[in-house]
Amino acid sequence: MTKKETSSAWFTLLPTLPKDRVYGMFDMLTIQICFGIAAWFFLVGGFTGLYLPAREAIITVIFGNQIPLFLISLLALYSARYGVDQWIASRAVLGPRFNDILLIAFYLGSSAGWIAYAGLLAGNSVQKINLEFGGPGIISDPYWGPVIFAIVAILIGWYNAYLGPTALKWVSRFGAIFMVTVLLYFIYYILVITGIEKIFTEPPKGDVVADFGVPENFSRNWALALTLEWNVGLGFSWAFWYGQWTRLVKNESAAYHGTLWGWGIIAAVSGVFSALTAIIIGSFDPTDWILTAPFSFAILALILFAIANITSIMMLIYPLSITTVSRFPKLKWSMVTIIFAILGILVSIIPGVFERYNVYLAIISLLTGIYGALLTGGYLLTRGEFSVEDMYDMSKNSKYYYVGGFNLAAVIATIVGFIFYLTTFNPLTTQSMNGLFPYISAGIPTYFVTLATFLLLSKVLKQTP
C-alpha cells in the first residue's frame, strides 16, 4: 500500500482530517452490514426462533435490535464531528480515569468473545457440513473442527484489519451485497418450500421451562422477555463501536444513518433467517437447517458463513486496535492487531463457549446499555459541543478532569444502572430479585434509569461536560 493510500490517522491517536475520511454513506452501510451479519445475528435469531413462534420471533429480532440503536444513535456524532476515537471522545463525559476503567473492564475485557464467536460459527458450519459429506476426520471432530477453522478465520480477518480502512472498504463492498442477496434468497426459499402458513403456525420447539427452570404458568412471559433481552443486548452492544468508524466518514449524516440501518434492520435479515430455520428444525444453529437442504445450499452457506464471519472479525480487530493505540500510543499497530487475534483464538478454544452465547449477550446488554446511556446523556447536555484539546488532555488542567478524573454523576449513574439491572435480571441464574422480570425486560429499562440518573445528577452535582 503506497503512502498516498494511507493516513497516519488511520492507525494512531491523531484525529482524522477531511482528507483522511474515506467513507461515504454507501461505504458505511456496507461496512456495518459486514460487521453486523455474523455469528451474533445468526445465533441470536436462532435462539429467538427456538422459543418464539414465527410472527413474534421476527418482530423481536427486528425491533429488539433497532430500538436500542435508536436510543444510542447520538453516539455516532461524537467522532464524526471531531475525528477522534470513541474512547477519547468519551473522556469528556466520563472523566479520563473513569473512562479508562470502563475501557479496560468493559470494552477490551469483553471484546475477545465477539472474535471467538465469529470464528466458531464459521468453524461449526464447516465441521457439520464436512461430517455430513464424509470429509477429513479431524475437521469432522465436534471440538477440533470448529476450532481449527475458527483459527484460520481469525488469522484471515486479522490480516485484513492490519491493512486498514481502504482494504476494509473494498472487501465490505463485495461482501455486503453478496450476503444480503444470499440471505434474502434463503428466506424466500424457506417460505416457498416450507410454506408461509406452516411456518407461521408452527409452535416453537424450545422449552424455557426445561432449559431455564422458569415457572410453567409464566413460560410465555419468560420466553418473550428472555428473547427480547438477548436481542436488546445485541442492539446495545454496538455502543462500544461507533467512533472508530464514524471518525472515517465524510459527513455526520452518513455516520448516523450508516450505523443506524447497517447494524439495524438490514443486518437483522440474518437474524430473521436463523429464526426461521430454528422454527423449522428446532436448533439455534442455522447450519443444521443447511444440512437438510440441497447440496448446492451447503456450498453456498459455507461461502456465506465464511464471508460473514471473516469480514466481521476484520471489523472487530480494526476498531479494537485503533482504540488501544489511541490510549497506549507507544504500542505498535502490528503488535496490537495480532494480540487481539491471539485473544480471540484463546477464547475460541474454551470448551462449551459457543453454547453460552445467550448468557454473553445478556452481560453485554448490561455493560453497553449503561455506557450508551451515559454518552447519550453527555450529548444531550452539551448539544454535541466539546473541546478536542481537553479530550486529549488527561491532566488536572482539562475541563473534563472533574473530581480526580471521575465524573461523579457518571459513576453514580453507572452504579445505579448496575444495581437495577442485576436485581431485575441475573444473566447467570435467570433469576429476578425484584420480581419485575419477566413482566419487563432489563436492558431498555436500565438504559432509561441510568440516563435519568445521570442527567439529574449532572445538574445537581454540577458535573456537566
GROMACS .gro file of C-alpha atoms in nm:
model
  465
    1MET     CA    1   0.000   0.000   0.000
    2THR     CA    2   0.152   0.333  -0.104
    3LYS     CA    3   0.179   0.643   0.108
    4LYS     CA    4  -0.096   0.806  -0.099
    5GLU     CA    5  -0.334   0.527   0.003
    6THR     CA    6  -0.276   0.555   0.376
    7SER     CA    7  -0.308   0.811   0.651
    8SER     CA    8  -0.129   0.811   0.985
    9ALA     CA    9  -0.461   0.899   1.150
   10TRP     CA   10  -0.594   0.558   1.040
   11PHE     CA   11  -0.351   0.380   1.270
   12THR     CA   12  -0.279   0.625   1.554
   13LEU     CA   13  -0.446   0.850   1.811
   14LEU     CA   14  -0.445   1.151   1.574
   15PRO     CA   15  -0.788   1.298   1.491
   16THR     CA   16  -0.892   1.250   1.130
   17LEU     CA   17  -0.895   1.548   0.896
   18PRO     CA   18  -1.127   1.581   0.594
   19LYS     CA   19  -0.860   1.426   0.368
   20ASP     CA   20  -0.845   1.120   0.594
   21ARG     CA   21  -1.217   1.047   0.572
   22VAL     CA   22  -1.267   0.787   0.302
   23TYR     CA   23  -1.616   0.650   0.376
   24GLY     CA   24  -1.938   0.780   0.225
   25MET     CA   25  -2.292   0.664   0.304
   26PHE     CA   26  -2.269   0.351   0.087
   27ASP     CA   27  -1.938   0.251   0.244
   28MET     CA   28  -2.071   0.298   0.596
   29LEU     CA   29  -2.372   0.082   0.517
   30THR     CA   30  -2.164  -0.197   0.364
   31ILE     CA   31  -1.907  -0.192   0.643
   32GLN     CA   32  -2.168  -0.209   0.917
   33ILE     CA   33  -2.363  -0.476   0.726
   34CYS     CA   34  -2.044  -0.682   0.713
   35PHE     CA   35  -1.987  -0.609   1.081
   36GLY     CA   36  -2.346  -0.696   1.171
   37ILE     CA   37  -2.413  -1.006   0.960
   38ALA     CA   38  -2.215  -1.264   1.151
   39ALA     CA   39  -2.234  -1.509   1.439
   40TRP     CA   40  -2.413  -1.262   1.668
   41PHE     CA   41  -2.717  -1.216   1.445
   42PHE     CA   42  -2.726  -1.577   1.328
   43LEU     CA   43  -2.715  -1.705   1.685
   44VAL     CA   44  -2.948  -1.452   1.847
   45GLY     CA   45  -3.200  -1.515   1.571
   46GLY     CA   46  -3.164  -1.889   1.622
   47PHE     CA   47  -3.219  -1.865   1.997
   48THR     CA   48  -3.520  -1.638   1.936
   49GLY     CA   49  -3.681  -1.879   1.689
   50LEU     CA   50  -3.619  -2.166   1.928
   51TYR     CA   51  -3.851  -2.017   2.192
   52LEU     CA   52  -4.097  -1.798   1.998
   53PRO     CA   53  -4.336  -1.862   1.708
   54ALA     CA   54  -4.251  -1.703   1.374
   55ARG     CA   55  -4.452  -1.381   1.397
   56GLU     CA   56  -4.323  -1.292   1.744
   57ALA     CA   57  -3.970  -1.406   1.659
   58ILE     CA   58  -3.944  -1.180   1.353
   59ILE     CA   59  -4.081  -0.879   1.544
   60THR     CA   60  -3.847  -0.945   1.837
   61VAL     CA   61  -3.538  -0.975   1.617
   62ILE     CA   62  -3.609  -0.657   1.420
   63PHE     CA   63  -3.741  -0.426   1.690
   64GLY     CA   64  -3.532  -0.577   1.969
   65ASN     CA   65  -3.225  -0.463   1.778
   66GLN     CA   66  -3.349  -0.146   1.610
   67ILE     CA   67  -3.495   0.026   1.918
   68PRO     CA   68  -3.169   0.014   2.120
   69LEU     CA   69  -2.988   0.151   1.815
   70PHE     CA   70  -3.228   0.446   1.806
   71LEU     CA   71  -3.165   0.507   2.177
   72ILE     CA   72  -2.786   0.523   2.138
   73SER     CA   73  -2.774   0.667   1.785
   74LEU     CA   74  -2.630   1.002   1.901
   75LEU     CA   75  -2.303   0.823   1.975
   76ALA     CA   76  -2.233   0.824   1.601
   77LEU     CA   77  -2.194   1.203   1.605
   78TYR     CA   78  -1.911   1.240   1.860
   79SER     CA   79  -1.635   1.106   1.639
   80ALA     CA   80  -1.796   1.207   1.310
   81ARG     CA   81  -1.784   1.569   1.427
   82TYR     CA   82  -1.440   1.575   1.587
   83GLY     CA   83  -1.250   1.292   1.416
   84VAL     CA   84  -1.133   1.135   1.742
   85ASP     CA   85  -1.152   0.775   1.856
   86GLN     CA   86  -1.466   0.690   2.052
   87TRP     CA   87  -1.284   0.629   2.378
   88ILE     CA   88  -1.104   0.962   2.351
   89ALA     CA   89  -1.440   1.134   2.300
   90SER     CA   90  -1.600   0.959   2.597
   91ARG     CA   91  -1.341   1.111   2.832
   92ALA     CA   92  -1.541   1.432   2.800
   93VAL     CA   93  -1.842   1.264   2.960
   94LEU     CA   94  -1.686   1.014   3.199
   95GLY     CA   95  -1.360   1.178   3.304
   96PRO     CA   96  -1.027   1.026   3.195
   97ARG     CA   97  -0.981   0.783   3.484
   98PHE     CA   98  -1.336   0.651   3.490
   99ASN     CA   99  -1.317   0.626   3.112
  100ASP     CA  100  -1.004   0.410   3.141
  101ILE     CA  101  -1.177   0.178   3.387
  102LEU     CA  102  -1.470   0.125   3.151
  103LEU     CA  103  -1.236   0.099   2.853
  104ILE     CA  104  -1.034  -0.183   3.005
  105ALA     CA  105  -1.303  -0.363   3.207
  106PHE     CA  106  -1.598  -0.323   2.969
  107TYR     CA  107  -1.466  -0.281   2.616
  108LEU     CA  108  -1.130  -0.454   2.594
  109GLY     CA  109  -1.227  -0.709   2.857
  110SER     CA  110  -1.535  -0.833   2.671
  111SER     CA  111  -1.441  -0.800   2.307
  112ALA     CA  112  -1.233  -1.114   2.253
  113GLY     CA  113  -1.559  -1.305   2.291
  114TRP     CA  114  -1.701  -1.143   1.978
  115ILE     CA  115  -1.398  -1.251   1.775
  116ALA     CA  116  -1.427  -1.606   1.907
  117TYR     CA  117  -1.800  -1.635   1.831
  118ALA     CA  118  -1.749  -1.514   1.475
  119GLY     CA  119  -1.474  -1.770   1.415
  120LEU     CA  120  -1.660  -2.053   1.588
  121LEU     CA  121  -1.985  -2.016   1.393
  122ALA     CA  122  -1.793  -2.037   1.066
  123GLY     CA  123  -1.594  -2.331   1.205
  124ASN     CA  124  -1.904  -2.504   1.334
  125SER     CA  125  -2.060  -2.484   0.988
  126VAL     CA  126  -1.751  -2.633   0.823
  127GLN     CA  127  -1.740  -2.917   1.080
  128LYS     CA  128  -2.106  -3.015   1.041
  129ILE     CA  129  -2.110  -2.998   0.662
  130ASN     CA  130  -1.777  -3.182   0.643
  131LEU     CA  131  -1.915  -3.456   0.871
  132GLU     CA  132  -2.234  -3.487   0.665
  133PHE     CA  133  -2.044  -3.539   0.341
  134GLY     CA  134  -1.762  -3.756   0.478
  135GLY     CA  135  -1.470  -3.515   0.472
  136PRO     CA  136  -1.137  -3.537   0.661
  137GLY     CA  137  -1.171  -3.684   1.010
  138ILE     CA  138  -1.009  -3.406   1.213
  139ILE     CA  139  -1.234  -3.143   1.051
  140SER     CA  140  -1.536  -3.359   1.142
  141ASP     CA  141  -1.439  -3.368   1.509
  142PRO     CA  142  -1.701  -3.169   1.709
  143TYR     CA  143  -1.429  -2.987   1.906
  144TRP     CA  144  -1.128  -2.960   1.677
  145GLY     CA  145  -1.320  -2.898   1.355
  146PRO     CA  146  -1.476  -2.567   1.464
  147VAL     CA  147  -1.161  -2.459   1.650
  148ILE     CA  148  -0.928  -2.520   1.354
  149PHE     CA  149  -1.140  -2.323   1.113
  150ALA     CA  150  -1.203  -2.053   1.374
  151ILE     CA  151  -0.826  -2.004   1.399
  152VAL     CA  152  -0.796  -1.981   1.019
  153ALA     CA  153  -1.086  -1.732   1.001
  154ILE     CA  154  -0.940  -1.516   1.279
  155LEU     CA  155  -0.599  -1.502   1.111
  156ILE     CA  156  -0.750  -1.404   0.774
  157GLY     CA  157  -0.960  -1.138   0.945
  158TRP     CA  158  -0.658  -1.014   1.138
  159TYR     CA  159  -0.451  -0.962   0.822
  160ASN     CA  160  -0.720  -0.754   0.652
  161ALA     CA  161  -0.772  -0.548   0.969
  162TYR     CA  162  -0.397  -0.486   0.982
  163LEU     CA  163  -0.412  -0.338   0.629
  164GLY     CA  164  -0.659  -0.072   0.746
  165PRO     CA  165  -0.963   0.123   0.619
  166THR     CA  166  -0.901   0.103   0.244
  167ALA     CA  167  -0.878  -0.276   0.242
  168LEU     CA  168  -1.184  -0.299   0.467
  169LYS     CA  169  -1.381  -0.070   0.235
  170TRP     CA  170  -1.328  -0.280  -0.077
  171VAL     CA  171  -1.385  -0.613   0.094
  172SER     CA  172  -1.706  -0.489   0.255
  173ARG     CA  173  -1.849  -0.357  -0.073
  174PHE     CA  174  -1.844  -0.705  -0.221
  175GLY     CA  175  -1.923  -0.891   0.100
  176ALA     CA  176  -2.231  -0.689   0.199
  177ILE     CA  177  -2.403  -0.720  -0.139
  178PHE     CA  178  -2.329  -1.092  -0.159
  179MET     CA  179  -2.451  -1.168   0.194
  180VAL     CA  180  -2.776  -0.971   0.176
  181THR     CA  181  -2.858  -1.128  -0.163
  182VAL     CA  182  -2.794  -1.484  -0.042
  183LEU     CA  183  -2.986  -1.433   0.283
  184LEU     CA  184  -3.290  -1.292   0.105
  185TYR     CA  185  -3.280  -1.589  -0.132
  186PHE     CA  186  -3.258  -1.834   0.161
  187ILE     CA  187  -3.556  -1.667   0.332
  188TYR     CA  188  -3.754  -1.680   0.006
  189TYR     CA  189  -3.664  -2.049  -0.035
  190ILE     CA  190  -3.775  -2.130   0.321
  191LEU     CA  191  -4.108  -1.951   0.279
  192VAL     CA  192  -4.178  -2.118  -0.057
  193ILE     CA  193  -4.060  -2.473   0.019
  194THR     CA  194  -4.182  -2.499   0.378
  195GLY     CA  195  -4.484  -2.279   0.321
  196ILE     CA  196  -4.576  -1.950   0.482
  197GLU     CA  197  -4.880  -2.092   0.659
  198LYS     CA  198  -4.685  -2.383   0.809
  199ILE     CA  199  -4.404  -2.159   0.932
  200PHE     CA  200  -4.641  -1.909   1.092
  201THR     CA  201  -4.847  -2.180   1.263
  202GLU     CA  202  -4.554  -2.394   1.379
  203PRO     CA  203  -4.506  -2.386   1.758
  204PRO     CA  204  -4.156  -2.316   1.892
  205LYS     CA  205  -3.954  -2.631   1.962
  206GLY     CA  206  -3.758  -2.494   2.258
  207ASP     CA  207  -3.883  -2.519   2.617
  208VAL     CA  208  -3.795  -2.233   2.853
  209VAL     CA  209  -3.930  -2.432   3.148
  210ALA     CA  210  -3.688  -2.721   3.089
  211ASP     CA  211  -3.396  -2.507   2.970
  212PHE     CA  212  -3.412  -2.226   3.227
  213GLY     CA  213  -3.620  -2.365   3.514
  214VAL     CA  214  -3.884  -2.093   3.497
  215PRO     CA  215  -4.241  -2.139   3.630
  216GLU     CA  216  -4.458  -2.323   3.378
  217ASN     CA  217  -4.754  -2.088   3.420
  218PHE     CA  218  -4.530  -1.795   3.318
  219SER     CA  219  -4.347  -1.974   3.037
  220ARG     CA  220  -4.480  -1.744   2.763
  221ASN     CA  221  -4.382  -1.431   2.957
  222TRP     CA  222  -4.035  -1.571   3.015
  223ALA     CA  223  -3.992  -1.671   2.651
  224LEU     CA  224  -4.083  -1.320   2.537
  225ALA     CA  225  -3.871  -1.145   2.800
  226LEU     CA  226  -3.563  -1.366   2.754
  227THR     CA  227  -3.558  -1.346   2.376
  228LEU     CA  228  -3.618  -0.972   2.389
  229GLU     CA  229  -3.330  -0.936   2.635
  230TRP     CA  230  -3.092  -1.123   2.407
  231ASN     CA  231  -3.185  -0.909   2.107
  232VAL     CA  232  -3.171  -0.586   2.307
  233GLY     CA  233  -2.827  -0.696   2.427
  234LEU     CA  234  -2.710  -0.722   2.068
  235GLY     CA  235  -2.871  -0.388   1.980
  236PHE     CA  236  -2.697  -0.209   2.267
  237SER     CA  237  -2.367  -0.390   2.204
  238TRP     CA  238  -2.284  -0.152   1.920
  239ALA     CA  239  -2.243   0.132   2.173
  240PHE     CA  240  -1.873   0.047   2.203
  241TRP     CA  241  -1.807   0.051   1.827
  242TYR     CA  242  -1.933   0.380   1.682
  243GLY     CA  243  -1.647   0.625   1.688
  244GLN     CA  244  -1.377   0.400   1.549
  245TRP     CA  245  -1.576   0.401   1.223
  246THR     CA  246  -1.758   0.734   1.223
  247ARG     CA  247  -1.426   0.922   1.251
  248LEU     CA  248  -1.357   0.795   0.898
  249VAL     CA  249  -1.687   0.917   0.748
  250LYS     CA  250  -1.717   1.222   0.524
  251ASN     CA  251  -2.024   1.372   0.694
  252GLU     CA  252  -2.240   1.333   1.004
  253SER     CA  253  -2.547   1.218   0.814
  254ALA     CA  254  -2.364   0.919   0.666
  255ALA     CA  255  -2.220   0.838   1.008
  256TYR     CA  256  -2.560   0.850   1.175
  257HIS     CA  257  -2.766   0.662   0.917
  258GLY     CA  258  -2.495   0.417   0.813
  259THR     CA  259  -2.467   0.280   1.166
  260LEU     CA  260  -2.838   0.306   1.246
  261TRP     CA  261  -2.955   0.100   0.949
  262GLY     CA  262  -2.644  -0.104   0.869
  263TRP     CA  263  -2.635  -0.253   1.219
  264GLY     CA  264  -3.013  -0.248   1.244
  265ILE     CA  265  -3.283  -0.368   1.010
  266ILE     CA  266  -3.050  -0.456   0.719
  267ALA     CA  267  -2.819  -0.679   0.924
  268ALA     CA  268  -3.125  -0.816   1.107
  269VAL     CA  269  -3.210  -1.006   0.787
  270SER     CA  270  -2.958  -1.267   0.903
  271GLY     CA  271  -3.135  -1.293   1.239
  272VAL     CA  272  -3.472  -1.343   1.069
  273PHE     CA  273  -3.320  -1.617   0.853
  274SER     CA  274  -3.183  -1.812   1.151
  275ALA     CA  275  -3.507  -1.760   1.347
  276LEU     CA  276  -3.698  -1.927   1.063
  277THR     CA  277  -3.451  -2.217   1.047
  278ALA     CA  278  -3.484  -2.266   1.424
  279ILE     CA  279  -3.863  -2.280   1.393
  280ILE     CA  280  -3.833  -2.547   1.121
  281ILE     CA  281  -3.574  -2.780   1.276
  282GLY     CA  282  -3.555  -2.684   1.644
  283SER     CA  283  -3.186  -2.585   1.653
  284PHE     CA  284  -3.036  -2.243   1.724
  285ASP     CA  285  -2.756  -2.315   1.475
  286PRO     CA  286  -2.869  -2.239   1.115
  287THR     CA  287  -2.610  -2.488   0.987
  288ASP     CA  288  -2.840  -2.770   1.097
  289TRP     CA  289  -3.104  -2.646   0.851
  290ILE     CA  290  -2.845  -2.620   0.574
  291LEU     CA  291  -2.778  -2.994   0.612
  292THR     CA  292  -3.141  -3.068   0.523
  293ALA     CA  293  -3.129  -2.852   0.208
  294PRO     CA  294  -2.985  -2.944  -0.135
  295PHE     CA  295  -2.606  -2.989  -0.165
  296SER     CA  296  -2.571  -2.662  -0.356
  297PHE     CA  297  -2.709  -2.484  -0.049
  298ALA     CA  298  -2.437  -2.635   0.166
  299ILE     CA  299  -2.170  -2.488  -0.060
  300LEU     CA  300  -2.344  -2.150  -0.077
  301ALA     CA  301  -2.394  -2.150   0.301
  302LEU     CA  302  -2.027  -2.227   0.361
  303ILE     CA  303  -1.930  -1.930   0.147
  304LEU     CA  304  -2.189  -1.713   0.325
  305PHE     CA  305  -2.076  -1.806   0.677
  306ALA     CA  306  -1.709  -1.773   0.582
  307ILE     CA  307  -1.752  -1.425   0.431
  308ALA     CA  308  -1.990  -1.313   0.708
  309ASN     CA  309  -1.767  -1.409   0.996
  310ILE     CA  310  -1.428  -1.331   0.843
  311THR     CA  311  -1.543  -0.980   0.746
  312SER     CA  312  -1.684  -0.933   1.095
  313ILE     CA  313  -1.355  -1.037   1.252
  314MET     CA  314  -1.188  -0.771   1.038
  315MET     CA  315  -1.441  -0.515   1.158
  316LEU     CA  316  -1.374  -0.616   1.519
  317ILE     CA  317  -0.995  -0.619   1.523
  318TYR     CA  318  -0.951  -0.282   1.348
  319PRO     CA  319  -1.159  -0.072   1.595
  320LEU     CA  320  -1.023  -0.263   1.894
  321SER     CA  321  -0.672  -0.187   1.775
  322ILE     CA  322  -0.729   0.180   1.693
  323THR     CA  323  -0.876   0.235   2.040
  324THR     CA  324  -0.583   0.057   2.203
  325VAL     CA  325  -0.313   0.254   2.019
  326SER     CA  326  -0.509   0.574   2.086
  327ARG     CA  327  -0.486   0.504   2.459
  328PHE     CA  328  -0.140   0.348   2.454
  329PRO     CA  329   0.036   0.526   2.165
  330LYS     CA  330   0.374   0.361   2.229
  331LEU     CA  331   0.236   0.026   2.117
  332LYS     CA  332   0.296  -0.073   1.754
  333TRP     CA  333  -0.001  -0.124   1.524
  334SER     CA  334   0.113  -0.469   1.410
  335MET     CA  335   0.163  -0.590   1.767
  336VAL     CA  336  -0.177  -0.467   1.886
  337THR     CA  337  -0.368  -0.627   1.597
  338ILE     CA  338  -0.204  -0.966   1.648
  339ILE     CA  339  -0.269  -0.952   2.024
  340PHE     CA  340  -0.643  -0.928   1.964
  341ALA     CA  341  -0.628  -1.211   1.712
  342ILE     CA  342  -0.450  -1.428   1.970
  343LEU     CA  343  -0.703  -1.338   2.241
  344GLY     CA  344  -0.987  -1.435   2.007
  345ILE     CA  345  -0.817  -1.769   1.939
  346LEU     CA  346  -0.769  -1.835   2.311
  347VAL     CA  347  -1.138  -1.775   2.384
  348SER     CA  348  -1.243  -1.992   2.088
  349ILE     CA  349  -1.063  -2.298   2.228
  350ILE     CA  350  -1.258  -2.287   2.557
  351PRO     CA  351  -1.493  -2.589   2.552
  352GLY     CA  352  -1.865  -2.501   2.558
  353VAL     CA  353  -1.821  -2.127   2.495
  354PHE     CA  354  -2.026  -2.145   2.172
  355GLU     CA  355  -2.336  -2.273   2.354
  356ARG     CA  356  -2.324  -1.995   2.617
  357TYR     CA  357  -2.381  -1.715   2.369
  358ASN     CA  358  -2.716  -1.611   2.518
  359VAL     CA  359  -2.554  -1.554   2.860
  360TYR     CA  360  -2.279  -1.348   2.697
  361LEU     CA  361  -2.541  -1.131   2.524
  362ALA     CA  362  -2.725  -1.059   2.849
  363ILE     CA  363  -2.400  -0.949   3.015
  364ILE     CA  364  -2.315  -0.730   2.715
  365SER     CA  365  -2.661  -0.571   2.739
  366LEU     CA  366  -2.579  -0.462   3.094
  367LEU     CA  367  -2.239  -0.315   3.003
  368THR     CA  368  -2.324  -0.139   2.679
  369GLY     CA  369  -2.670  -0.016   2.776
  370ILE     CA  370  -2.520   0.177   3.067
  371TYR     CA  371  -2.232   0.313   2.860
  372GLY     CA  372  -2.468   0.415   2.578
  373ALA     CA  373  -2.697   0.594   2.824
  374LEU     CA  374  -2.407   0.795   2.969
  375LEU     CA  375  -2.280   0.911   2.630
  376THR     CA  376  -2.632   0.989   2.510
  377GLY     CA  377  -2.678   1.200   2.823
  378GLY     CA  378  -2.349   1.378   2.762
  379TYR     CA  379  -2.455   1.471   2.411
  380LEU     CA  380  -2.795   1.595   2.528
  381LEU     CA  381  -2.638   1.811   2.799
  382THR     CA  382  -2.390   1.977   2.563
  383ARG     CA  383  -2.576   1.952   2.231
  384GLY     CA  384  -2.264   1.792   2.097
  385GLU     CA  385  -2.028   2.083   2.170
  386PHE     CA  386  -1.697   1.957   2.308
  387SER     CA  387  -1.333   2.065   2.326
  388VAL     CA  388  -1.097   1.834   2.135
  389GLU     CA  389  -0.798   1.981   2.318
  390ASP     CA  390  -0.948   1.890   2.656
  391MET     CA  391  -1.040   1.541   2.534
  392TYR     CA  392  -0.671   1.472   2.473
  393ASP     CA  393  -0.558   1.642   2.794
  394MET     CA  394  -0.573   1.384   3.075
  395SER     CA  395  -0.421   1.615   3.336
  396LYS     CA  396  -0.592   1.825   3.602
  397ASN     CA  397  -0.584   2.116   3.359
  398SER     CA  398  -0.854   1.958   3.144
  399LYS     CA  399  -1.211   2.081   3.184
  400TYR     CA  400  -1.310   1.714   3.168
  401TYR     CA  401  -1.097   1.605   3.463
  402TYR     CA  402  -1.392   1.655   3.702
  403VAL     CA  403  -1.310   1.513   4.051
  404GLY     CA  404  -0.985   1.319   4.041
  405GLY     CA  405  -1.051   1.211   3.684
  406PHE     CA  406  -1.403   1.087   3.760
  407ASN     CA  407  -1.734   1.243   3.661
  408LEU     CA  408  -1.923   1.164   3.982
  409ALA     CA  409  -2.260   1.186   3.809
  410ALA     CA  410  -2.149   0.918   3.561
  411VAL     CA  411  -2.001   0.699   3.836
  412ILE     CA  412  -2.317   0.708   4.049
  413ALA     CA  413  -2.543   0.656   3.746
  414THR     CA  414  -2.335   0.353   3.648
  415ILE     CA  415  -2.372   0.201   3.995
  416VAL     CA  416  -2.746   0.268   3.995
  417GLY     CA  417  -2.776   0.110   3.649
  418PHE     CA  418  -2.582  -0.198   3.757
  419ILE     CA  419  -2.795  -0.246   4.067
  420PHE     CA  420  -3.121  -0.202   3.877
  421TYR     CA  421  -3.020  -0.445   3.601
  422LEU     CA  422  -2.886  -0.720   3.828
  423THR     CA  423  -3.182  -0.704   4.065
  424THR     CA  424  -3.419  -0.714   3.768
  425PHE     CA  425  -3.242  -0.994   3.582
  426ASN     CA  426  -2.937  -1.201   3.672
  427PRO     CA  427  -2.799  -1.330   3.339
  428LEU     CA  428  -2.611  -1.616   3.506
  429THR     CA  429  -2.904  -1.757   3.704
  430THR     CA  430  -3.202  -1.610   3.508
  431GLN     CA  431  -3.348  -1.500   3.843
  432SER     CA  432  -3.521  -1.170   3.923
  433MET     CA  433  -3.466  -1.040   4.277
  434ASN     CA  434  -3.720  -0.758   4.245
  435GLY     CA  435  -3.974  -0.969   4.058
  436LEU     CA  436  -4.003  -0.728   3.762
  437PHE     CA  437  -3.865  -0.977   3.510
  438PRO     CA  438  -4.037  -1.122   3.302
  439TYR     CA  439  -4.306  -0.851   3.317
  440ILE     CA  440  -4.046  -0.613   3.180
  441SER     CA  441  -3.707  -0.678   3.024
  442ALA     CA  442  -3.390  -0.546   3.188
  443GLY     CA  443  -3.177  -0.382   2.919
  444ILE     CA  444  -3.400  -0.097   2.798
  445PRO     CA  445  -3.534  -0.003   3.145
  446THR     CA  446  -3.174   0.002   3.273
  447TYR     CA  447  -3.082   0.240   2.992
  448PHE     CA  448  -3.354   0.487   3.096
  449VAL     CA  449  -3.278   0.453   3.468
  450THR     CA  450  -2.910   0.524   3.400
  451LEU     CA  451  -2.984   0.813   3.164
  452ALA     CA  452  -3.231   0.980   3.402
  453THR     CA  453  -2.994   0.940   3.698
  454PHE     CA  454  -2.704   1.084   3.500
  455LEU     CA  455  -2.897   1.385   3.371
  456LEU     CA  456  -3.035   1.466   3.717
  457LEU     CA  457  -2.703   1.429   3.900
  458SER     CA  458  -2.516   1.624   3.633
  459LYS     CA  459  -2.730   1.925   3.723
  460VAL     CA  460  -2.734   1.865   4.099
  461LEU     CA  461  -2.359   1.799   4.129
  462LYS     CA  462  -2.268   2.049   3.855
  463GLN     CA  463  -2.071   1.782   3.669
  464THR     CA  464  -2.191   1.878   3.322
  465PRO     CA  465  -1.936   1.816   3.043
   0.00000   0.00000   0.00000
